[in-house]
Amino acid sequence: MNSKHDMHSMRHSLAHITANAVQNLWPQAKFGVGPVIENGFYYDLDLGGITLSEDDFAKIESEMTKIVKQNQPFKQFNLPIDQAIEWAVKNKQQYKKELLNDLKRSGTTVAKDLDVQELGLESADDSKVDSVSFYQNGDFTDLCRGPHVEKTGDVGVFKLMRVAGAYWRGKVDNPQMQRLYGVAFKTQSDLDAYLQQLEDAKARDHRKLGKELDLYVTSPLVGAGLPLFTPRGTVLREKLAGYAEQLRKEAGFQRVSIPHITKTDLYKVSGHWDKFGDELFLVKSQETSDEFALKPMNCPHHNQIFAGRPRSYRELPLRYFETTTVYRDEKTGELGGLSRVRSITQDDSHVYCRRDQLETEVGVLIKNVQTLYRLLNMPLKARLSFRDKSDAYLGDESLWRIAQQVLSSLAVESKLESFTVEGEAAFYGPKIDFMATDALGREHQVATIQLDFVMPERFELEYTNETGNPERPVLVHCALLGSIERFLSVYIEHTAGWFPFWLAPEQVRVLTINDSVLDYAQKVKNEVAATVLAKPLRYNELRVGLDDRNETLGRKIRDAVEAKVPVIMIVGNKDAEAMQVSIRLRDKEEKVELTNLKSFLQHLV
RNA sequence: GCCCCGAUAGCUCAGUCGGUAGAGCGCAUCCAUGGUAAGGAUGAGGUCACGGGUUCAAAUCCCGUUUGGGGCUCCA
């Protein structure tokens, strides 16, 4: 038995022990499912009117410890399905009964919304089930396929972490159960290491750093999910968007501009009204009876620019680009920090091209994505988000097949590390969604490239081809950063706030040692401010601050380091006399002549 | 939207049994004029998120709202 499997059994057994403990404490408890998850396990519970809170954890944990100490053996046995249902009825386990009935009726097909591990099946195929498996320890019995450790004493160390609401079988209309989460490891030191990891992640949480580094604020008067960016945060937004724009310009994109409100008619044509109408912010005119909305995406508007005059095949591909904010009335419970907001700024682009230009256009965009994330030092994976067999998608199925084929072969050609997920497509077409890996190894969805044969159809976009006949263009949506807000949440945590030199809100801070060098310090500051970086942004004027407070040097250094300013320049009498500055970088110190300062800064990475 | 937990000074937090508030940091003023991660002293700052209710009395108990966090569901 390999160690992973072993850990899995331990965590799975702990899920049972958790349920066992809960049953001892609250005998009326009804149980849902209790699978193993990353680093631990959970169990879904229904305690009637009783709600658990973290205050109950100590009590539950000590009951669990009791069971562990008794070292009860886990015994496996099978029951014919009808006897299993009788067992559920007799023990008033309505959720288990529902599962068993589904299994009896149609095997795992109906119950595939649940973790197969939790179903007491001998095999997980689609056939009907005749007999199911149970595990028993002490006086606690649960429907379960296993595997388990031999005895309750073999489960390692554990800790209950949180309790949360979860809908039975993941459906909003079902009753909501209480999901009790725990983590578990073989040894105390493994658990401690994991808890330490959580602490470390907390230290670079973008919400904490956003406040500490003065990047953005929120205001109850403005509303939830509507962050306000400070001057420092705005630098990050503009420089990142500026670089994304620079890549687009190199690829032949032109900037366009659109208003932020529109008649809702636009979305009735696009199909968004039917699918996302309840997430639109509506705007009333006091002049006309027209119904307006804040734009929740940009493609329909860009489509209207395309449709603004007749188009010839000669002018394709037409490539539009814009960094602009869209507004979505996300459910309040889903908002959080910068990762999920209601004002979403996208570096959005749309290519209108002929069918035979599609591969080239998408290929260029993939290169852009690769260039950007290489610069930001984040490894990429590509998820090919394709359709499944459901009818949630618009447009002709053969077009979908072609589009998915194009994306698959481009992924190979571009040497992307890719995988395919069916059912992740947009309603109008398949996508490549790019996942970036951050410094803690977490994956985040960032850039996206989306093929669209549907919008051009619905908006009746056309151009005149070589033979004088109208033809539909293909539409390619692409965002390199995706949502700039969400991207910032990822990137702040990736860098822990230590942004690269070209991007840092305050790139240089000049510290004075005493008042007698104020003039010289000002001169140094001016020299820095007059310096322009040409890479990776083609034009990037240096941002420099001056700390001439009446404080000790030690204090000023500490403050500059805490503000994560990458270049600290120290200016005292010795420096003024020698016409030099003492430069302190993160990993080294050196003296630079004032006359060499510009070139020194331009060569920093 | 649903479930759970929070909201006390600009920030991070303490505040016991219900008796109208405290620390550190920051800020201001003064002293110290300094060479690589916190110099010293003094001082100002709070309708305890907001609105109701219970009570002789509410930061504290109850209800609602706003808002933050953890999940579920959703994500063009």
XYZ file of C-alpha atoms (C1' of nucleotides) in Angstrom:
681
model
C 0.000 0.000 0.000
C 1.537 3.310 -0.995
C 1.589 6.195 1.438
C -0.906 8.316 -0.487
C -3.447 5.573 -0.403
C -2.706 5.119 3.250
C -3.336 8.801 3.977
C -6.536 8.553 1.978
C -7.781 5.692 4.161
C -6.867 7.600 7.276
C -8.790 10.680 6.182
C -11.715 8.625 5.036
C -11.806 6.835 8.350
C -11.699 10.180 10.126
C -14.778 11.262 8.211
C -16.560 8.262 9.735
C -15.173 9.012 13.167
C -16.400 12.603 12.832
C -19.880 11.371 11.997
C -19.643 8.865 14.826
C -18.740 11.620 17.285
C -21.521 13.865 16.022
C -23.994 11.031 16.391
C -22.874 10.409 19.960
C -23.358 14.085 20.787
C -26.514 14.673 18.752
C -28.321 11.332 18.305
C -30.895 12.881 15.981
C -28.174 13.616 13.393
C -28.876 12.750 9.780
C -25.892 12.158 7.541
C -25.217 13.135 3.951
C -21.847 12.249 2.491
C -18.359 12.462 3.928
C -15.599 12.242 1.346
C -11.846 12.781 1.443
C -10.645 16.099 0.084
C -7.236 17.701 -0.323
C -5.485 17.637 3.061
C -8.484 16.249 4.888
C -12.131 15.382 4.767
C -15.601 16.691 5.444
C -18.951 15.313 6.473
C -22.355 16.780 5.582
C -24.727 16.817 8.540
C -28.295 17.693 9.316
C -28.827 18.181 13.050
C -32.432 19.269 12.865
C -32.677 22.724 14.390
C -29.174 22.750 15.846
C -26.433 24.783 14.180
C -22.815 23.998 14.794
C -20.234 26.696 15.306
C -16.504 26.661 15.923
C -17.246 26.749 19.632
C -18.449 23.156 19.303
C -15.205 21.906 17.765
C -13.434 21.185 21.053
C -16.360 19.065 22.172
C -16.528 17.141 18.894
C -12.768 16.694 18.747
C -12.613 15.249 22.228
C -15.424 12.837 21.358
C -13.459 11.857 18.248
C -10.327 11.359 20.324
C -12.304 9.074 22.595
C -13.280 6.892 19.628
C -9.710 6.908 18.350
C -8.400 5.798 21.748
C -10.854 2.891 21.883
C -9.090 1.586 18.779
C -12.219 -0.009 17.382
C -11.785 -2.233 14.319
C -13.456 -1.153 11.047
C -15.572 -4.073 9.840
C -16.810 -4.288 6.270
C -19.959 -6.150 5.241
C -22.349 -6.219 2.295
C -26.120 -5.978 2.274
C -28.568 -6.604 -0.552
C -29.876 -3.218 -1.705
C -33.360 -3.738 -0.250
C -31.991 -4.600 3.165
C -29.753 -1.545 2.957
C -32.790 0.629 2.313
C -34.507 -0.970 5.311
C -31.455 -0.105 7.389
C -31.683 3.547 6.292
C -35.385 3.701 7.074
C -34.968 2.062 10.454
C -32.199 4.485 11.411
C -34.112 7.471 10.026
C -31.290 8.260 7.602
C -33.372 9.921 4.906
C -30.382 11.122 2.858
C -28.804 7.674 2.769
C -32.194 6.265 1.838
C -32.458 8.661 -1.081
C -29.021 7.608 -2.292
C -29.795 3.930 -1.964
C -33.031 4.318 -3.870
C -31.180 6.095 -6.677
C -28.595 3.348 -6.747
C -31.252 0.689 -6.851
C -33.110 2.441 -9.653
C -30.315 3.348 -11.999
C -26.874 2.705 -10.607
C -24.320 5.492 -10.396
C -25.730 7.503 -13.278
C -28.228 9.318 -11.124
C -25.897 9.561 -8.172
C -22.837 10.696 -10.093
C -23.175 14.131 -8.510
C -21.656 12.552 -5.433
C -18.216 11.259 -4.680
C -18.163 7.646 -5.796
C -15.946 6.856 -2.837
C -18.836 7.582 -0.549
C -21.273 5.340 -2.321
C -21.197 1.849 -1.008
C -20.575 0.310 -4.369
C -18.419 -2.578 -5.337
C -17.834 -0.988 -8.704
C -18.654 2.407 -10.096
C -20.151 1.533 -13.439
C -23.552 2.580 -14.728
C -25.397 -0.644 -14.132
C -28.029 -1.045 -11.467
C -26.810 -2.034 -8.071
C -27.783 -5.234 -6.283
C -25.676 -5.040 -3.183
C -23.907 -2.294 -1.308
C -21.056 -2.143 1.142
C -21.081 -0.934 4.747
C -18.418 -0.229 7.307
C -18.903 -0.493 11.024
C -16.798 0.663 13.937
C -18.096 0.286 17.472
C -21.810 1.022 17.322
C -21.527 3.305 14.283
C -22.429 1.989 10.845
C -22.187 3.828 7.551
C -22.866 3.113 3.935
C -19.407 3.161 2.408
C -17.218 1.530 -0.179
C -14.060 2.086 1.813
C -11.198 1.685 2.060
C -10.537 2.260 5.712
C -7.684 1.777 8.092
C -7.889 -1.328 10.266
C -8.649 0.359 13.548
C -9.818 3.774 14.692
C -6.455 4.234 16.364
C -4.665 4.302 13.002
C -5.840 7.690 11.785
C -2.945 10.020 12.533
C -3.541 13.554 13.802
C -6.485 15.712 12.840
C -8.081 19.076 13.444
C -11.541 20.365 12.704
C -11.215 23.537 10.682
C -14.563 25.080 9.885
C -18.240 24.524 9.410
C -20.071 25.830 6.362
C -23.416 25.500 4.630
C -23.663 23.128 1.694
C -26.678 22.161 -0.346
C -27.613 18.486 -0.317
C -26.225 17.059 -3.546
C -25.102 20.528 -4.563
C -28.532 21.707 -5.663
C -29.795 25.108 -4.560
C -33.352 23.851 -4.171
C -32.327 21.055 -1.830
C -32.122 21.511 1.939
C -28.907 23.011 3.169
C -26.736 20.817 5.362
C -23.854 21.718 7.632
C -20.511 20.710 6.226
C -17.918 20.034 8.876
C -14.375 20.296 7.505
C -11.281 18.702 9.010
C -7.657 18.300 8.047
C -5.575 15.245 8.853
C -1.958 14.152 8.591
C 0.179 11.243 9.670
C 2.165 13.135 12.233
C 1.823 16.218 14.384
C 4.735 17.844 12.566
C 3.009 17.317 9.199
C -0.103 18.958 10.590
C 1.919 21.802 12.072
C 3.677 22.308 8.751
C 0.324 22.489 7.004
C -1.042 24.997 9.516
C 2.134 27.035 9.101
C 1.568 26.987 5.337
C -1.891 28.440 5.906
C -0.339 31.173 8.047
C 2.200 31.956 5.312
C -0.550 32.184 2.735
C -2.434 34.534 5.033
C 0.610 36.791 5.255
C 0.493 37.354 1.507
C -3.267 37.569 1.231
C -3.954 40.348 -1.272
C -6.586 41.885 0.995
C -4.045 42.303 3.775
C -1.303 43.498 1.408
C -3.753 45.726 -0.427
C -4.242 47.612 2.811
C -0.630 47.501 4.004
C 0.797 48.606 0.661
C -2.001 51.120 0.127
C -3.206 49.658 -3.170
C -6.983 49.838 -2.883
C -9.780 50.586 -0.443
C -13.430 49.696 -0.182
C -16.228 51.776 1.208
C -19.606 50.797 2.605
C -20.985 53.966 1.019
C -19.861 52.791 -2.406
C -20.975 49.217 -1.911
C -19.672 45.673 -1.828
C -17.517 44.438 -4.668
C -16.668 47.941 -5.890
C -13.006 48.519 -4.973
C -11.445 51.984 -5.233
C -7.827 52.100 -6.347
C -5.323 54.413 -4.679
C -2.530 56.114 -6.643
C -0.261 53.125 -5.931
C -2.832 50.562 -6.968
C -3.620 52.588 -10.057
C 0.023 52.415 -11.128
C -0.200 48.613 -11.052
C -3.403 48.624 -13.082
C -2.110 51.059 -15.679
C 1.309 49.509 -16.152
C -0.072 45.975 -16.437
C -2.805 47.078 -18.813
C -0.226 49.171 -20.674
C 1.925 46.133 -21.258
C -1.074 44.078 -22.370
C -1.906 46.900 -24.774
C 1.639 47.046 -26.080
C 1.507 43.339 -26.939
C -1.781 43.916 -28.752
C -0.400 46.857 -30.729
C 2.491 44.702 -31.898
C -0.135 42.216 -33.101
C -1.967 44.849 -35.134
C -4.805 45.760 -32.773
C -6.460 49.168 -32.782
C -7.937 50.829 -29.729
C -11.641 51.510 -29.612
C -13.875 53.162 -27.017
C -17.424 52.396 -26.041
C -19.943 53.850 -23.554
C -20.646 52.004 -20.319
C -24.417 51.880 -20.670
C -26.525 50.550 -23.482
C -30.113 49.686 -24.266
C -30.924 46.200 -23.097
C -31.955 45.416 -26.685
C -28.277 44.836 -27.422
C -28.216 41.854 -25.054
C -31.484 40.514 -26.315
C -29.811 40.180 -29.705
C -26.593 38.750 -28.287
C -28.390 36.131 -26.195
C -26.920 37.381 -22.923
C -30.274 38.734 -21.777
C -31.794 35.261 -21.622
C -28.777 33.697 -20.001
C -27.517 36.429 -17.672
C -30.343 38.950 -17.499
C -30.612 38.710 -13.740
C -26.998 39.762 -13.339
C -27.369 43.048 -15.194
C -27.393 46.386 -13.412
C -30.362 48.199 -14.893
C -30.319 51.923 -15.552
C -33.423 54.082 -16.004
C -33.656 57.041 -18.322
C -35.862 59.894 -17.173
C -36.210 61.075 -20.780
C -37.264 58.023 -22.717
C -38.970 54.744 -22.034
C -35.897 52.801 -23.162
C -34.466 50.309 -20.740
C -30.712 50.585 -20.223
C -28.103 48.426 -18.544
C -24.522 48.856 -17.441
C -22.504 46.805 -19.878
C -21.642 43.349 -18.533
C -19.315 42.611 -21.474
C -17.889 44.418 -24.477
C -18.238 42.141 -27.473
C -21.735 43.249 -28.531
C -20.522 46.855 -28.599
C -17.420 46.011 -30.580
C -19.660 44.083 -32.930
C -21.573 47.291 -33.587
C -18.337 49.030 -34.529
C -17.657 46.244 -37.001
C -21.195 46.560 -38.322
C -20.898 50.353 -38.543
C -20.155 50.223 -42.247
C -19.857 47.619 -44.998
C -16.701 45.516 -44.721
C -14.537 43.972 -47.401
C -12.502 40.788 -47.069
C -9.504 43.006 -47.824
C -9.688 44.777 -44.458
C -9.852 41.581 -42.388
C -8.671 40.724 -39.874
C -10.085 43.686 -38.007
C -8.654 43.741 -34.503
C -10.225 45.849 -31.755
C -8.756 46.343 -28.320
C -9.892 48.191 -25.227
C -9.187 48.189 -21.508
C -12.561 48.940 -19.996
C -14.757 48.127 -17.067
C -17.846 45.931 -17.150
C -20.411 45.619 -14.382
C -22.026 42.444 -13.162
C -24.490 42.201 -10.336
C -22.829 39.182 -8.747
C -24.602 37.566 -5.852
C -23.443 39.274 -2.686
C -22.282 36.051 -1.070
C -19.795 35.519 -3.869
C -17.939 38.796 -3.561
C -14.546 38.926 -1.945
C -11.435 41.121 -2.018
C -10.360 41.773 -5.584
C -10.906 38.202 -6.716
C -14.636 38.563 -7.187
C -15.988 42.067 -7.763
C -18.904 43.807 -9.412
C -16.809 46.275 -11.411
C -14.527 44.200 -13.594
C -11.880 45.802 -15.774
C -10.901 43.718 -18.766
C -8.089 44.044 -21.263
C -10.545 42.914 -23.875
C -9.961 42.333 -27.543
C -11.935 41.072 -30.501
C -10.662 39.861 -33.821
C -13.004 39.635 -36.788
C -11.411 37.457 -39.419
C -11.983 35.071 -42.285
C -12.105 31.371 -41.603
C -8.707 30.875 -43.256
C -7.130 33.501 -40.976
C -8.305 31.923 -37.761
C -5.275 29.743 -36.992
C -2.828 32.608 -37.513
C -4.841 35.012 -35.369
C -5.300 32.623 -32.471
C -1.654 31.570 -32.746
C -0.532 35.187 -32.265
C -2.785 35.567 -29.239
C -1.391 32.403 -27.669
C 2.107 33.843 -28.151
C 0.980 37.043 -26.423
C -0.266 35.059 -23.471
C 3.015 33.160 -23.268
C 5.076 36.347 -23.493
C 3.103 38.068 -20.748
C 3.226 35.229 -18.247
C 6.878 34.524 -18.915
C 7.546 38.174 -18.041
C 5.488 37.819 -14.862
C 7.278 34.619 -13.993
C 4.187 32.450 -13.774
C 4.052 28.988 -15.392
C 1.008 28.378 -17.577
C -1.324 25.512 -18.279
C -4.005 25.642 -20.942
C -7.449 24.285 -20.318
C -9.289 23.505 -23.530
C -12.816 24.343 -22.431
C -15.102 22.458 -24.764
C -18.813 21.790 -24.862
C -20.531 18.720 -23.516
C -23.653 17.086 -24.890
C -26.129 19.359 -23.094
C -28.230 21.876 -24.988
C -26.852 24.867 -23.096
C -24.917 25.967 -26.185
C -25.972 28.080 -29.143
C -24.929 27.569 -32.724
C -24.312 24.846 -35.225
C -22.694 21.702 -33.897
C -20.406 21.226 -36.876
C -18.983 24.714 -36.331
C -18.269 23.748 -32.745
C -16.401 20.669 -33.908
C -14.241 22.717 -36.244
C -13.563 25.373 -33.603
C -12.546 22.806 -31.010
C -10.317 21.108 -33.556
C -8.584 24.412 -34.303
C -7.913 25.073 -30.624
C -6.633 21.550 -29.980
C -4.121 21.634 -32.796
C -2.936 25.149 -31.936
C -2.350 24.068 -28.361
C -0.064 21.327 -29.620
C 1.666 23.633 -32.105
C 2.297 26.261 -29.434
C 3.717 23.612 -27.098
C 1.158 24.446 -24.434
C 0.785 22.113 -21.529
C -2.898 21.490 -22.066
C -5.837 19.426 -20.948
C -9.435 19.267 -22.118
C -12.522 19.783 -19.985
C -15.918 19.209 -21.501
C -18.747 21.388 -20.266
C -16.548 24.441 -19.600
C -17.208 26.200 -22.912
C -18.981 29.560 -23.160
C -22.481 29.346 -24.547
C -21.274 30.815 -27.859
C -18.091 28.834 -28.368
C -15.104 26.847 -27.072
C -12.246 28.512 -25.212
C -8.671 28.126 -24.173
C -8.561 29.184 -20.537
C -5.076 29.732 -19.223
C -4.216 28.744 -15.672
C -1.197 30.430 -14.075
C 0.625 28.798 -11.173
C 1.585 31.138 -8.351
C 4.519 31.066 -5.956
C 2.579 28.844 -3.544
C 1.750 26.363 -6.294
C -1.888 27.371 -6.554
C -3.477 27.569 -9.997
C -5.578 30.517 -11.077
C -7.557 31.129 -14.210
C -6.148 34.188 -15.958
C -6.057 34.723 -19.719
C -8.705 33.420 -22.076
C -9.062 33.012 -25.833
C -12.558 32.263 -27.066
C -13.782 31.284 -30.511
C -17.198 32.468 -31.485
C -19.240 31.501 -34.515
C -22.496 32.453 -32.796
C -22.286 36.208 -32.110
C -21.516 37.053 -35.760
C -24.591 35.052 -36.712
C -26.864 36.699 -34.172
C -25.629 40.189 -35.023
C -25.673 39.348 -38.745
C -22.105 40.542 -39.133
C -20.787 40.152 -42.648
C -18.154 41.197 -45.104
C -18.012 40.992 -48.875
C -15.737 38.220 -50.081
C -13.569 37.934 -53.227
C -16.554 36.921 -55.319
C -18.730 39.798 -54.178
C -20.888 37.688 -51.878
C -21.620 38.311 -48.194
C -19.858 36.070 -45.688
C -19.772 35.792 -41.883
C -16.565 36.675 -40.101
C -15.266 34.525 -37.268
C -14.966 36.280 -33.923
C -12.109 35.662 -31.487
C -12.441 37.081 -27.964
C -9.281 37.413 -25.915
C -8.188 38.874 -22.600
C -4.556 38.488 -21.552
C -4.951 39.599 -17.960
C -8.621 38.661 -17.819
C -10.152 40.729 -15.070
C -7.474 43.168 -13.947
C -8.929 43.133 -10.437
C -8.773 39.376 -10.154
C -5.407 39.314 -11.858
C -4.091 41.756 -9.254
C -5.401 39.547 -6.460
C -3.414 36.659 -7.918
C -0.310 38.657 -8.731
C -0.127 40.451 -5.381
C -0.131 37.054 -3.674
C 2.301 35.600 -6.204
C 4.838 38.349 -5.534
C 3.868 38.898 -1.895
C 3.851 42.597 -2.833
C 7.454 42.606 -4.137
C 6.601 43.785 -7.632
C 9.295 43.781 -10.305
C 11.189 47.018 -10.775
C 9.343 48.110 -13.935
C 5.976 47.706 -12.193
C 6.522 48.817 -8.587
C 4.284 51.748 -7.626
C 7.242 53.479 -5.987
C 10.363 52.206 -7.699
C 12.912 54.327 -5.894
C 12.915 56.099 -2.540
C 15.585 58.626 -1.658
C 16.404 58.788 2.076
C 18.197 61.755 3.609
C 20.538 61.318 6.537
C 20.202 64.890 7.768
C 18.878 68.275 6.718
C 22.175 69.511 5.343
C 21.835 67.238 2.287
C 18.312 68.279 1.311
C 19.444 70.068 -1.839
C 21.576 67.199 -2.991
C 18.774 64.701 -2.230
C 16.421 66.766 -4.352
C 18.944 66.712 -7.152
C 19.188 62.906 -6.917
C 15.419 62.643 -6.927
C 15.139 64.836 -10.016
C 17.733 62.746 -11.777
C 15.729 59.578 -11.057
C 12.428 61.165 -12.042
C 13.951 62.183 -15.386
C 14.903 58.589 -16.115
C 12.744 56.545 -18.479
C 12.746 52.772 -18.783
C 12.195 51.303 -22.227
C 11.689 47.682 -21.181
C 9.434 45.824 -20.923
C 7.133 48.830 -21.395
C 8.398 51.049 -24.178
C 7.957 54.228 -22.135
C 7.995 54.052 -18.355
C 8.966 57.162 -16.371
C 10.485 56.237 -13.033
C 8.414 56.823 -9.941
C 10.469 58.130 -7.053
C 9.713 59.238 -3.506
C 11.758 61.312 -1.058
C 11.871 60.623 2.665
C 13.296 63.741 4.306
C 11.518 63.321 7.632
C 13.335 64.057 10.867
C 13.867 60.397 11.590
C 16.848 58.152 11.971
C 18.216 56.409 8.931
C 17.351 53.045 10.444
C 13.771 54.092 10.681
C 13.588 55.339 7.114
C 15.116 52.123 5.794
C 12.668 50.068 7.748
C 9.723 52.036 6.397
C 10.993 51.808 2.812
C 11.513 48.053 3.110
C 8.059 47.618 4.574
C 6.609 49.590 1.677
C 8.480 47.096 -0.551
C 10.265 49.799 -2.508
C 12.776 47.898 -4.672
C 15.516 50.565 -4.829
C 16.523 52.585 -1.755
C 18.933 55.495 -2.259
C 20.721 56.825 0.786
C 22.067 60.328 0.629
C 24.342 61.831 3.286
C 27.174 64.320 3.447
C 29.750 61.821 2.215
C 27.617 61.056 -0.821
C 26.999 64.727 -1.544
C 30.726 65.469 -1.418
C 31.565 62.538 -3.672
C 28.611 63.273 -5.994
C 27.373 59.735 -5.585
C 24.479 57.816 -4.007
C 24.527 54.764 -1.779
C 22.087 52.310 -3.286
C 20.479 49.527 -1.353
C 18.749 46.827 -3.344
C 17.026 43.801 -1.891
C 20.119 41.650 -2.110
C 23.094 44.024 -2.377
C 24.434 47.489 -1.781
C 26.626 49.663 -3.940
C 27.782 53.229 -4.586
C 26.875 54.814 -7.908
C 28.156 58.108 -9.338
C 25.400 60.635 -9.940
C 26.451 60.806 -13.588
C 25.949 57.044 -13.966
C 22.638 56.927 -12.116
C 20.331 56.901 -15.154
C 22.168 54.129 -16.876
C 22.367 52.144 -13.637
C 18.586 52.324 -13.225
C 17.897 51.516 -16.854
C 19.837 48.298 -16.491
C 18.059 47.087 -13.374
C 15.731 44.149 -13.812
C -29.151 34.216 -3.116
C -28.359 30.345 1.013
C -25.577 28.567 5.779
C -21.869 29.913 9.641
C -18.589 33.591 12.108
C -17.226 38.721 12.771
C -17.578 44.574 12.920
C -14.484 48.647 19.421
C -9.291 55.001 17.686
C -6.369 55.733 10.888
C -4.186 50.239 11.557
C -3.757 45.541 14.663
C -6.420 44.216 18.747
C -7.991 43.857 24.493
C -12.525 44.985 27.089
C -14.667 39.437 32.735
C -21.267 39.085 35.533
C -24.987 44.463 31.412
C -22.821 49.784 35.182
C -21.565 54.823 28.658
C -13.814 52.457 26.959
C -8.037 50.628 26.777
C -2.961 49.075 24.604
C 0.687 49.029 20.750
C 1.597 51.126 16.118
C 0.435 55.423 13.182
C -0.607 60.864 13.584
C 0.600 66.036 15.817
C 4.050 69.064 18.673
C 8.767 69.511 20.951
C 13.790 67.596 21.873
C 17.638 64.846 19.439
C 21.064 66.200 13.119
C 21.601 60.968 12.602
C 25.459 56.274 7.859
C 22.017 50.883 6.805
C 15.338 47.346 9.653
C 11.615 51.091 15.036
C 15.892 57.690 19.097
C 13.144 60.256 23.314
C 9.089 63.147 25.598
C 4.250 65.121 25.406
C -0.512 65.270 23.165
C -4.883 64.775 20.131
C -8.203 60.855 18.328
C -14.011 56.721 19.611
C -22.493 58.327 18.865
C -18.130 50.930 20.411
C -20.842 49.912 11.852
C -26.184 51.675 11.385
C -31.563 51.365 12.949
C -34.962 49.367 16.329
C -36.078 46.496 20.933
C -35.374 44.445 26.205
C -33.544 46.868 30.828
C -33.109 51.568 36.124
C -28.751 50.924 32.934
C -26.395 48.086 26.488
C -19.847 48.038 23.285
C -21.963 43.748 26.019
C -28.593 40.601 25.426
C -32.552 40.241 21.110
C -34.303 41.602 15.913
C -33.269 44.019 11.268
C -29.856 46.586 7.801
C -25.039 47.560 5.882
C -20.383 45.559 5.535
C -15.956 41.952 6.130
C -14.532 36.737 6.246
C -15.243 31.118 5.544
C -18.195 27.739 2.606
C -22.376 26.168 -0.951
C -24.399 27.492 -5.646
C -23.115 30.553 -9.911
C -19.414 32.807 -13.130
C -20.477 35.908 -20.341
